Coordinates of C-alpha atoms in Angstrom, one line a residue:
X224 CA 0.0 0.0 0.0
X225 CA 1.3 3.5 -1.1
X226 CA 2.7 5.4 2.6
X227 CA 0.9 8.5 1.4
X228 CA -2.8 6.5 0.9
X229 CA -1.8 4.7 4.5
X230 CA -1.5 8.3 6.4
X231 CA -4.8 9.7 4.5
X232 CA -6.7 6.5 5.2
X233 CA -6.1 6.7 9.0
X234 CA -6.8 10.5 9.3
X235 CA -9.8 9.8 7.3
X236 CA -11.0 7.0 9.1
X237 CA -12.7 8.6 12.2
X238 CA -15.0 11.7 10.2
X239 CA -16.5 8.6 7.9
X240 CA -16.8 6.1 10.8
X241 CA -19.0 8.9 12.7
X242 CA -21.5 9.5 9.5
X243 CA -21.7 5.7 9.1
X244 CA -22.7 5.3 12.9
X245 CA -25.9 3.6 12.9
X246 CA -25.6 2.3 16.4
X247 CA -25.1 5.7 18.0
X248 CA -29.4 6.1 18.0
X249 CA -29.3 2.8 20.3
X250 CA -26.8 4.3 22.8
X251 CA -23.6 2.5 21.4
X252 CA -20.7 4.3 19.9
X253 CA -19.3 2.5 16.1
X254 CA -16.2 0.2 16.0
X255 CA -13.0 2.2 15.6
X256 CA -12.5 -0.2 12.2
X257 CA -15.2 -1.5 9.8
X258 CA -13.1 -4.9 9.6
X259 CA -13.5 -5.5 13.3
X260 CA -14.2 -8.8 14.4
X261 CA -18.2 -9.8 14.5
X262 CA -19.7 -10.6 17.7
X263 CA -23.2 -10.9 17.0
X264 CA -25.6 -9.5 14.0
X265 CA -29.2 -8.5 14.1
X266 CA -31.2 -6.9 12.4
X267 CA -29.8 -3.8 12.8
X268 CA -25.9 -4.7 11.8
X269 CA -23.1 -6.3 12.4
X270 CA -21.8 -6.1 16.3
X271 CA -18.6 -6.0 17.4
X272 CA -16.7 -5.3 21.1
X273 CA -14.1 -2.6 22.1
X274 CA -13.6 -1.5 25.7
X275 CA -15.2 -4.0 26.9
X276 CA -18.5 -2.5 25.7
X277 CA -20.7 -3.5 22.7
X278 CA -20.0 -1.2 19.2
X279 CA -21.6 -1.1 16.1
X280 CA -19.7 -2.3 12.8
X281 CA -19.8 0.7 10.4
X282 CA -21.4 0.0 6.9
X283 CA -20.1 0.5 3.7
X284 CA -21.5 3.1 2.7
X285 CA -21.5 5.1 -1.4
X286 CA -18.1 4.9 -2.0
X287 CA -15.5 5.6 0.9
X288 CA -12.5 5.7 -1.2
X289 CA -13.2 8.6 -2.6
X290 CA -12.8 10.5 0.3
X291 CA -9.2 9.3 0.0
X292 CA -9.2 10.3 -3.4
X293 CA -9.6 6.8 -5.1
X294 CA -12.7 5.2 -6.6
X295 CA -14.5 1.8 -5.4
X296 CA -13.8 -1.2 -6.9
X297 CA -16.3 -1.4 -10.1
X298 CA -15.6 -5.8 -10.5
X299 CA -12.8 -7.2 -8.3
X300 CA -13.1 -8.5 -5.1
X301 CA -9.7 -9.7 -4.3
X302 CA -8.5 -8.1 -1.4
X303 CA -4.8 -6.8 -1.7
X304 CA -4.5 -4.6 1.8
X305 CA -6.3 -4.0 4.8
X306 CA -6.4 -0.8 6.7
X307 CA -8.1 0.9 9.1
X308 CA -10.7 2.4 6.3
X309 CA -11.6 -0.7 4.9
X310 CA -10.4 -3.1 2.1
X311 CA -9.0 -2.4 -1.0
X312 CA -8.4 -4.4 -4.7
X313 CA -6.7 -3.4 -8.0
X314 CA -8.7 -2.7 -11.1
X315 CA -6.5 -0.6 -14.0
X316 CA -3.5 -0.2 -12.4
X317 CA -4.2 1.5 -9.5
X318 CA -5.6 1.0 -6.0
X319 CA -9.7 1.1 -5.3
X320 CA -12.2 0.2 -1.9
X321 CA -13.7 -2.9 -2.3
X322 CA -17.6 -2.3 -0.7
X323 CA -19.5 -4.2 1.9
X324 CA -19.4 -7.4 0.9
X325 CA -15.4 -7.9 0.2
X326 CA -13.7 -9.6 2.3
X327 CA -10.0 -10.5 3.4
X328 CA -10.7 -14.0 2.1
X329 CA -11.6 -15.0 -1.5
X330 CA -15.3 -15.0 -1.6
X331 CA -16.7 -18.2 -1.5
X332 CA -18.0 -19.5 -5.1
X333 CA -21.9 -20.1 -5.0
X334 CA -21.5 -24.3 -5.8
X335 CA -23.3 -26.7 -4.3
X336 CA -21.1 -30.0 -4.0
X337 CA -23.0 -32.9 -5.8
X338 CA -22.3 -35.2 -2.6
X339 CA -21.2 -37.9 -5.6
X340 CA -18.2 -39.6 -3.6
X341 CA -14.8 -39.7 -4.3
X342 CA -12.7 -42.6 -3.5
X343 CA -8.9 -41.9 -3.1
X344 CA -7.1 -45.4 -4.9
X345 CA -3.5 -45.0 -4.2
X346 CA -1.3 -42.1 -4.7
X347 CA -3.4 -39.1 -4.0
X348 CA -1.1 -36.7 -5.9
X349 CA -1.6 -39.1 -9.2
X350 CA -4.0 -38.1 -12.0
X351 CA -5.3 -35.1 -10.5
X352 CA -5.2 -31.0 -11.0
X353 CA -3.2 -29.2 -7.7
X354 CA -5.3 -26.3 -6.2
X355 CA -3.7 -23.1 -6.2
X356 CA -3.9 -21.3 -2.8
X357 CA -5.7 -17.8 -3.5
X358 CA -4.7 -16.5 0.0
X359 CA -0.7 -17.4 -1.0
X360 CA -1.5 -15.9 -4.4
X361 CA -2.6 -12.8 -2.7
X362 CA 0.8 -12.9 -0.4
X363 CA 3.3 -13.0 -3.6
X364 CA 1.0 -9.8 -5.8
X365 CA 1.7 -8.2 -2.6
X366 CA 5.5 -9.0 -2.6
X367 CA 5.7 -7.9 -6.3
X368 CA 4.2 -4.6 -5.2
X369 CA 7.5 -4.1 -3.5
X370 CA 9.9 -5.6 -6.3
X371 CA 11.7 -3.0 -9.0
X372 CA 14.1 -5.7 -10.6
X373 CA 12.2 -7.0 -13.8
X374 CA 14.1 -10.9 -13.4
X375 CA 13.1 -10.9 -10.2
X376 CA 9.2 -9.8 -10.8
X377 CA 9.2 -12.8 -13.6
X378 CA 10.5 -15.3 -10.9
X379 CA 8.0 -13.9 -8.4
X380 CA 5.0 -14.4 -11.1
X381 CA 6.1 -18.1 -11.6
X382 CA 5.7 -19.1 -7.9
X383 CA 1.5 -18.2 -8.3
X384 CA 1.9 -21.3 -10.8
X385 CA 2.1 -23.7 -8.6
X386 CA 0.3 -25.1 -5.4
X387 CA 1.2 -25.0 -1.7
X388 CA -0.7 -25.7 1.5
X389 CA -3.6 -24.1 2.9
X390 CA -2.6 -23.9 6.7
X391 CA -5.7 -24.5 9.2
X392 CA -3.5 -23.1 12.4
X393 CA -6.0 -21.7 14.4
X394 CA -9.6 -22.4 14.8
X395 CA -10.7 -19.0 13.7
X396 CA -8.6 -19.5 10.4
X397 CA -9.8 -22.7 9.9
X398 CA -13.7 -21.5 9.9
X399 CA -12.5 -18.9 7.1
X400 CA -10.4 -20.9 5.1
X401 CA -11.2 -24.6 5.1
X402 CA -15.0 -24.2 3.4
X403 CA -13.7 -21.5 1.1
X404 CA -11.0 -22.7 -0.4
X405 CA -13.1 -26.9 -0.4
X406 CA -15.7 -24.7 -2.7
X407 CA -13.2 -22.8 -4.4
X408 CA -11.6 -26.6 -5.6
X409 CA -14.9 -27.8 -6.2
X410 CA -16.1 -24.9 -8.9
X411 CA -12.5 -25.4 -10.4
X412 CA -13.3 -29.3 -11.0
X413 CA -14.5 -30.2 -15.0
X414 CA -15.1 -33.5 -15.9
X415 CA -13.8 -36.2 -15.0
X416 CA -10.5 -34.3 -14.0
X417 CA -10.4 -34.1 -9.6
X418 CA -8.6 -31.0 -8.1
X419 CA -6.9 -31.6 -4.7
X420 CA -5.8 -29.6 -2.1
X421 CA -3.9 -30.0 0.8
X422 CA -5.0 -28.6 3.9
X423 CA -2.7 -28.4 7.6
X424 CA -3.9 -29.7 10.2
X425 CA -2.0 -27.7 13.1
X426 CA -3.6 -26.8 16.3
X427 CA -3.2 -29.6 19.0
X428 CA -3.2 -28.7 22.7
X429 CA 0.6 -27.3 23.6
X430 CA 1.5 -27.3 20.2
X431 CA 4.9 -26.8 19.7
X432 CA 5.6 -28.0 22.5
X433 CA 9.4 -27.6 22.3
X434 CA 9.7 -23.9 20.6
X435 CA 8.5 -20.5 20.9
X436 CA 8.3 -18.8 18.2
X437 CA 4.8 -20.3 16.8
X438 CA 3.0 -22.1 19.8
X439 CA -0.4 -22.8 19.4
X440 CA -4.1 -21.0 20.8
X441 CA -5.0 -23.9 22.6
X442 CA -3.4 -25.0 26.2
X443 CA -2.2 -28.7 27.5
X444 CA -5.5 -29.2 29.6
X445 CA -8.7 -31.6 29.3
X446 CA -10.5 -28.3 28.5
X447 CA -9.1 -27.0 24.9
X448 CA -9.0 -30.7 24.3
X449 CA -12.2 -30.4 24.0
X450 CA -12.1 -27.0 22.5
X451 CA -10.3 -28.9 20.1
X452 CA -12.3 -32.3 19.1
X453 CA -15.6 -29.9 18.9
X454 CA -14.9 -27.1 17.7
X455 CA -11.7 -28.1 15.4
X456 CA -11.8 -31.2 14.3
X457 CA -15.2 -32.0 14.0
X458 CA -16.2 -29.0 12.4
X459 CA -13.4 -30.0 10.0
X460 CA -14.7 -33.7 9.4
X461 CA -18.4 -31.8 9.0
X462 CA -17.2 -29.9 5.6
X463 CA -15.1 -32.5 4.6
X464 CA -18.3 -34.6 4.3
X465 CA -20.3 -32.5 2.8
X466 CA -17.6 -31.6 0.2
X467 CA -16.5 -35.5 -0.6
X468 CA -16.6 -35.6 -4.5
X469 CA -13.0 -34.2 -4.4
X470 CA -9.5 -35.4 -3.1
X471 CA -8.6 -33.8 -0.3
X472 CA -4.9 -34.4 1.6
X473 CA -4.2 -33.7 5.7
X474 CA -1.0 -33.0 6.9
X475 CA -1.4 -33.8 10.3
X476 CA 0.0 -31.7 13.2
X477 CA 3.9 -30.7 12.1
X478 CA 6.5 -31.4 15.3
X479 CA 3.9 -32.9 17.5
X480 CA 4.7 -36.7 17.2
X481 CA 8.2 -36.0 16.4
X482 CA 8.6 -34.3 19.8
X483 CA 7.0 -37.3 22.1
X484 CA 9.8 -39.3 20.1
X485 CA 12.7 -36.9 21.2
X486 CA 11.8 -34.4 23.6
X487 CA 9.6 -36.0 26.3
X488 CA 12.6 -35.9 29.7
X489 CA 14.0 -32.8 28.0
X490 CA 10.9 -30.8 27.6
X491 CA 8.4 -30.4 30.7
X492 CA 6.3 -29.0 28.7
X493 CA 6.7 -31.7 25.6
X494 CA 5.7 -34.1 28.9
X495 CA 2.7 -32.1 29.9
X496 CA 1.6 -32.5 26.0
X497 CA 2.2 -35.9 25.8
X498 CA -1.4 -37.2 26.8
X499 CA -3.5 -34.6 24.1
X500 CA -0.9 -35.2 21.6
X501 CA -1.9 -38.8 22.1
X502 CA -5.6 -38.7 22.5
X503 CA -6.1 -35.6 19.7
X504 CA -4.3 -38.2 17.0
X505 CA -6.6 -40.7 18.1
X506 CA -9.2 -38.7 17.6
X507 CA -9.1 -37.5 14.2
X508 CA -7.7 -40.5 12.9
X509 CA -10.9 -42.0 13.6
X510 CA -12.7 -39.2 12.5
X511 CA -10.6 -38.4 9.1
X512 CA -9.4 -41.6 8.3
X513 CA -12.5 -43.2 7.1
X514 CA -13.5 -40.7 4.9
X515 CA -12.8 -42.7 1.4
X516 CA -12.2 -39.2 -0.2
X517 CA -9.3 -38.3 2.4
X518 CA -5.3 -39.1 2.8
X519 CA -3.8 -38.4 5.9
X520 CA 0.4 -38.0 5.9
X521 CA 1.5 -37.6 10.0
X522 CA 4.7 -35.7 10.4
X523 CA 7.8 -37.2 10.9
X524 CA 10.1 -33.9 11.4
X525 CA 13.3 -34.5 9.4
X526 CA 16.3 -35.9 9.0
X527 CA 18.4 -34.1 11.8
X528 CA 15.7 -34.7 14.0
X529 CA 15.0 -38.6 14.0
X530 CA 17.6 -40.1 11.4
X531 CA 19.4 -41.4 14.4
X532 CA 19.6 -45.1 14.6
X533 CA 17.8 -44.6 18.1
X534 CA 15.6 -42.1 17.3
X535 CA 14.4 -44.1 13.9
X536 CA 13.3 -47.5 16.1
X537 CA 11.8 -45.5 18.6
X538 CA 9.6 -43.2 16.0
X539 CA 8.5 -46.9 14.5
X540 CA 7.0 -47.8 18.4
X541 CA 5.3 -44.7 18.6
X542 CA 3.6 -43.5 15.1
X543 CA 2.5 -47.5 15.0
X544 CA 0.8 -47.0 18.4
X545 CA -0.8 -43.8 17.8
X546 CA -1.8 -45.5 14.3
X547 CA -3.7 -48.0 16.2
X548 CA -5.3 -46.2 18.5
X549 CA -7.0 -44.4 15.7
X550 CA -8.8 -47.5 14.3
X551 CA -10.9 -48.4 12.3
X552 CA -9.1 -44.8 10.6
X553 CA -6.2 -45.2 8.4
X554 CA -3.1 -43.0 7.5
X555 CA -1.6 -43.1 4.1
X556 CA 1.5 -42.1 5.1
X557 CA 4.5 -39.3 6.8
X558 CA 5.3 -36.1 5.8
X559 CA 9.0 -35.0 6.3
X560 CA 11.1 -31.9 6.2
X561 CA 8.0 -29.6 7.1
X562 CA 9.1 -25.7 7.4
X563 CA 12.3 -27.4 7.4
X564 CA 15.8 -26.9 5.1
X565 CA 17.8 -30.2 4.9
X566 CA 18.2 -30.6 1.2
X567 CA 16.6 -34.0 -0.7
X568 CA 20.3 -34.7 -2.0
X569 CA 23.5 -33.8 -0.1
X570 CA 26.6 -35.7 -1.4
X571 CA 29.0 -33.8 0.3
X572 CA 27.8 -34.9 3.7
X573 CA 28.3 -38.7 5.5
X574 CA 28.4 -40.4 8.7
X575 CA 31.0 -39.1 10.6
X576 CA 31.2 -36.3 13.4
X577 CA 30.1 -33.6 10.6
X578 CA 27.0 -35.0 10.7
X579 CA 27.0 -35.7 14.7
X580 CA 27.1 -39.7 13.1
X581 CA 24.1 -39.5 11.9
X582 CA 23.7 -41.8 9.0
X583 CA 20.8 -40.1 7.2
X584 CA 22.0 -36.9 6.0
X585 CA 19.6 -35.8 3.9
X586 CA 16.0 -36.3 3.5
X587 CA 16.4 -39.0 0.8
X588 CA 18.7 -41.1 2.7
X589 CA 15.8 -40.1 5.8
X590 CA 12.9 -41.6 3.8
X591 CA 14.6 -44.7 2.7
X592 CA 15.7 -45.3 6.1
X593 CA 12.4 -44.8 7.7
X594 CA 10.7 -46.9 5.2
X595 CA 12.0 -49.7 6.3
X596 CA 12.0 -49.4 9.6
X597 CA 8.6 -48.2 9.7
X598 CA 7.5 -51.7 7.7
X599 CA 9.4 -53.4 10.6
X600 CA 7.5 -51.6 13.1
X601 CA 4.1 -53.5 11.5
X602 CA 3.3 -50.0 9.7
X603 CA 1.3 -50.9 6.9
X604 CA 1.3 -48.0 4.5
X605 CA 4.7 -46.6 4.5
X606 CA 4.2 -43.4 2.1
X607 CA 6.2 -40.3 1.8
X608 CA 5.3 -36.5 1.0
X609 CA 8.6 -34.4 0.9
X610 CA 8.1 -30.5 1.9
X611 CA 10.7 -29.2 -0.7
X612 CA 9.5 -25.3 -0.5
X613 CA 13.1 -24.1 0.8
X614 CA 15.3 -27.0 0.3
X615 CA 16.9 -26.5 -3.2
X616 CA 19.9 -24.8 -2.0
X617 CA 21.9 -25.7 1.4
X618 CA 21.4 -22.9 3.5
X619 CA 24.5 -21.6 5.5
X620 CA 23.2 -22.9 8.7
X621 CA 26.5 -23.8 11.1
X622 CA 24.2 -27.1 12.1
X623 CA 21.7 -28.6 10.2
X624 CA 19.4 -28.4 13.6
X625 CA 19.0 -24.9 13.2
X626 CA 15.8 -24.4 11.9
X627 CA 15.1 -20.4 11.8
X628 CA 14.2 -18.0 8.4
X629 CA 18.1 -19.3 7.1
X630 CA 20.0 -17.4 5.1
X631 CA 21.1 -18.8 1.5
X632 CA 17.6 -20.2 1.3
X633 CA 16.2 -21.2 -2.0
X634 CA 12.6 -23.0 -3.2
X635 CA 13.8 -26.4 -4.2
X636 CA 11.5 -29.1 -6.5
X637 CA 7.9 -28.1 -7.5
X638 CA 5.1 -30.1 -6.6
X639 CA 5.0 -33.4 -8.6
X640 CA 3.7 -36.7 -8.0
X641 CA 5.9 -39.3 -8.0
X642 CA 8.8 -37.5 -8.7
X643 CA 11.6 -40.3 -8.1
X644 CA 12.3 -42.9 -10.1
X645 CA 12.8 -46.0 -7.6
X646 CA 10.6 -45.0 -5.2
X647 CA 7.5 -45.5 -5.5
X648 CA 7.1 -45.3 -1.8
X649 CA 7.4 -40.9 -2.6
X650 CA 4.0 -40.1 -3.2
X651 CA 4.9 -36.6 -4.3
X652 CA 7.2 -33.5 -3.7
X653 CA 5.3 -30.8 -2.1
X654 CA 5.5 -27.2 -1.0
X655 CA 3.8 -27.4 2.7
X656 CA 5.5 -24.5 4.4
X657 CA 5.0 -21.3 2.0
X658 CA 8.1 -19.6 1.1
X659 CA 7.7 -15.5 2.2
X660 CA 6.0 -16.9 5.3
X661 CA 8.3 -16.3 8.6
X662 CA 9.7 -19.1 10.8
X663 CA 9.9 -16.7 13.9
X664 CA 10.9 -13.5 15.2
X665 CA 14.3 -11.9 15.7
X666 CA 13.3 -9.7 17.9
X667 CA 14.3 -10.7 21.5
X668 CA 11.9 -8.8 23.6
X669 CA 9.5 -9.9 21.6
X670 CA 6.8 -12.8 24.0
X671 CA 7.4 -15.5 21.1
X672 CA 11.3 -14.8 20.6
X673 CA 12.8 -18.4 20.1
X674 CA 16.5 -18.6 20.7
X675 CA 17.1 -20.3 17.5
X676 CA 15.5 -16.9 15.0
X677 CA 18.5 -15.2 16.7
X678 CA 21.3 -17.7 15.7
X679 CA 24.4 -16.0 13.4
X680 CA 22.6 -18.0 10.3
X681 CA 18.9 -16.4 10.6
X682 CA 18.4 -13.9 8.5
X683 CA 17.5 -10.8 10.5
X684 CA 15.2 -8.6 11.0
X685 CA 12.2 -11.2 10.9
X686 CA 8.7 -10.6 11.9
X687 CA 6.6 -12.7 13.9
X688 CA 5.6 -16.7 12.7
X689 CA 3.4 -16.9 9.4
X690 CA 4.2 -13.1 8.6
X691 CA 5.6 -12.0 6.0
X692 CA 9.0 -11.8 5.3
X693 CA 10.2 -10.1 2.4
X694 CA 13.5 -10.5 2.1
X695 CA 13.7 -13.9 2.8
X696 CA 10.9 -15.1 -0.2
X697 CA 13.3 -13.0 -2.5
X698 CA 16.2 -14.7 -1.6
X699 CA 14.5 -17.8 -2.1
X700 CA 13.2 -17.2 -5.5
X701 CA 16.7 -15.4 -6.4
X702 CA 18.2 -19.0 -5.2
X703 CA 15.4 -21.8 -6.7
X704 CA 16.7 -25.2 -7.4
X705 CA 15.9 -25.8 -10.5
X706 CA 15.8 -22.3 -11.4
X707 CA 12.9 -20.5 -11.5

């Protein structure tokens, strides 16, 4: 957004809130911001809640951007920044107010599913169109806006080409995003010809349990486990039901099970997660993995996190337990190297005290390994999906456990299915973790500071988790393996 139509929109804001004020005849002042959270609608509007006391949601009303000397939107609805006056879109080059009925979301295409089901046979990846995320789409126009070098705009264009994960890491994002983006596949389907999309399942009691810098909304307590089977997870299952003529892929609660392996007599608080780790993958394995339409991958971490010898048989003890305590559910398969940076291939590295002896040094060398022992374990279906969104260049990281926004990043293989020859155990290559999007902050007064976003090899400053981070998606398209 332009700095001068920023400064206007805020000075402007507070003469147009006051002639939009339609709950000042009840005895209740407006919202400071028309995009404040809704509370409760009647008849009258939309209610919202500052200072502890109700407030009314201004309206749109004729066309408030021309009081900041731009004109409403006439046909686009795609929201490209939100401000304190309201939201605004692109149409011929320039900036204009989207009206009531925008929103910071894509709208929602008017489809009704067919409720014709779908029935996943094998790879999920196989045969079938990749969604594009609208919301990621929306992140990268917005990353262009701040781009002068020509090369680097036409690299920046080629990363809304292909598909990445729609992250459902809070309840409140899940209501807005899961639905949408379900109908937004649907519409997009012709034919015979399925579109899929991948969807994150992320909000577990004391998630991230180990780290800081992006711990979860919901607490290590019999309470938001409930919080989180009734108002997550079943909500999740309910749309996934109604929308079951299309494939549909879970990646199922990054770090979490990866952490009980590792981190249990380390962590207190990894301990004090232990139990709604458990019982929440119970849960929604039952839930999820009976839906014929549905895969599920569970998270593994990576290979500097459980290659180990160790580490590998006891990983095959617990993912097979927690497997069976979902049934009748099933899981298709892991998911490795999520928001991660350990390169598929790395030649250069063996087991020897470089690698701390570990003798899977890069994720290849990882999946074979945990293929096997994961079979051994009783696993049944053993299938991989590889995060490759930063993993195409080896970042400059002084030990391959540091995890942080790393400098030298670069996007690595585009999503394909099947994409080894030899392995047919590699469902596909995916981008799970969206380049641009920030690991943590490096600010260290900061509540969610995580030691490792201040580390020599982060790149610095950062913003806070799922932010975006400028200079770090440019140096990641700058660096794409294959090249961009």
């Amino acid at each position: 957004m332009k700095a001068s139509l920023a400064i206007a929109a805020i000075a402007a804001l507070a003469a147009k809130a006051s002639a939009a004020c339609w709950s000042e005849s009840q005895g209740y002042p407006c919202c400071s911001s028309p995009n404040a959270e809704v509370w409760y609608t009647d008849e009258s509007g939309k209610w919202g809640v500052e200072n502890n006391d109700w407030c009314g949601i201004p309206k749109a009303t004729a066309c408030w951007a021309a009081d900041l000397g731009y004109p409403c939107c006439s046909s686009t609805t795609r929201v490209e920044y939100t401000d304190n006056s309201g939201k605004w879109g692109v149409e011929n080059g320039d900036w204009c107010g989207i009206i009531d009925g925008g929103s910071s979301t894509p709208d929602i295409p008017d489809v009704t599913p067919s409720g014709e089901q779908y029935t996943i046979s094998g790879n999920p990846f196989s045969g079938v169109e990749f969604f594009i995320n609208p919301y990621y789409t929306a992140e990268v126009d917005g990353a262009i806006a701040q781009m002068s070098d020509s090369s680097l705009i036409a690299k920046a264009e080629k990363m809304k080409t292909y598909s990445n994960a729609i992250w459902l890491d809070t309840i409140k994002n899940m209501q807005s995003w899961l639905e949408t983006n379900l109908k937004g596949a649907y519409a997009q389907q012709s034919g015979s010809k399925k579109v899929l999309t991948v969807f994150v399942v992320y909000d577990l009691p004391g998630r991230d349990c180990h780290a800081l810098a992006s711990n979860g909304e919901l607490l290590a307590n019999d309470g938001d486990l409930a919080r989180y089977k009734s108002e997550y997870i079943d909500v999740i299952e309910g749309h996934l039901k109604t929308y079951n003529s299309q494939p549909v892929v879970l990646i199922v609660e990054p770090d979490s099970l990866a952490n009980l392996v590792t981190n249990l007599e380390s962590t207190p608080a990894c301990a004090d997660s232990e139990k709604y780790y458990l019982e929440g993958h119970a849960y929604l394995i039952k839930k999820f993995g009976v839906l014929p339409h549905v895969a599920m991958y569970l998270d593994i971490g990576h290979a500097f996190w459980l290659g180990w010898d160790d580490n590998r048989e006891k990983a095959g003890k617990v993912y097979a337990k927690v497997i069976s305590s979902g049934s009748p559910g099933k899981v298709r398969g892991f998911t490795d190297n999520v928001s991660n940076y350990t390169p598929w291939e790395d030649p250069t590295l063996s087991r020897g005290p470089d690698t701390e002896w570990n003798p899977c040094p890069d994720e290849k060398r990882y999946l074979e390994a945990m293929h096997k022992d994961f079979k051994a374990a009783g696993i049944s279906s053993v299938y991989f999906v590889s995060d490759t969104s930063r993993n195409g260049k080896k970042v400059d990281r002084k030990h391959p456990g540091e995890w942080c926004n790393q400098t030298g990043v670069g996007v690595g293989a585009r999503p394909k299915a099947s994409p080894v020859s030899g392995m047919d155990y590699l469902d596909a290559f995916y981008w799970i973790k969206p380049l641009g999007e920030s690991d943590g902050t490096s600010d260290e007064n900061a509540e969610r500071f995580d030691g490792y976003c201040g580390h020599e090899t982060a790149m610095k400053p950062a913003p806070e988790a799922g932010q975006w981070f400028q200079k770090h998606f440019e140096q990641g398209i700058k660096n794409a393996n294959p090249p961009l």
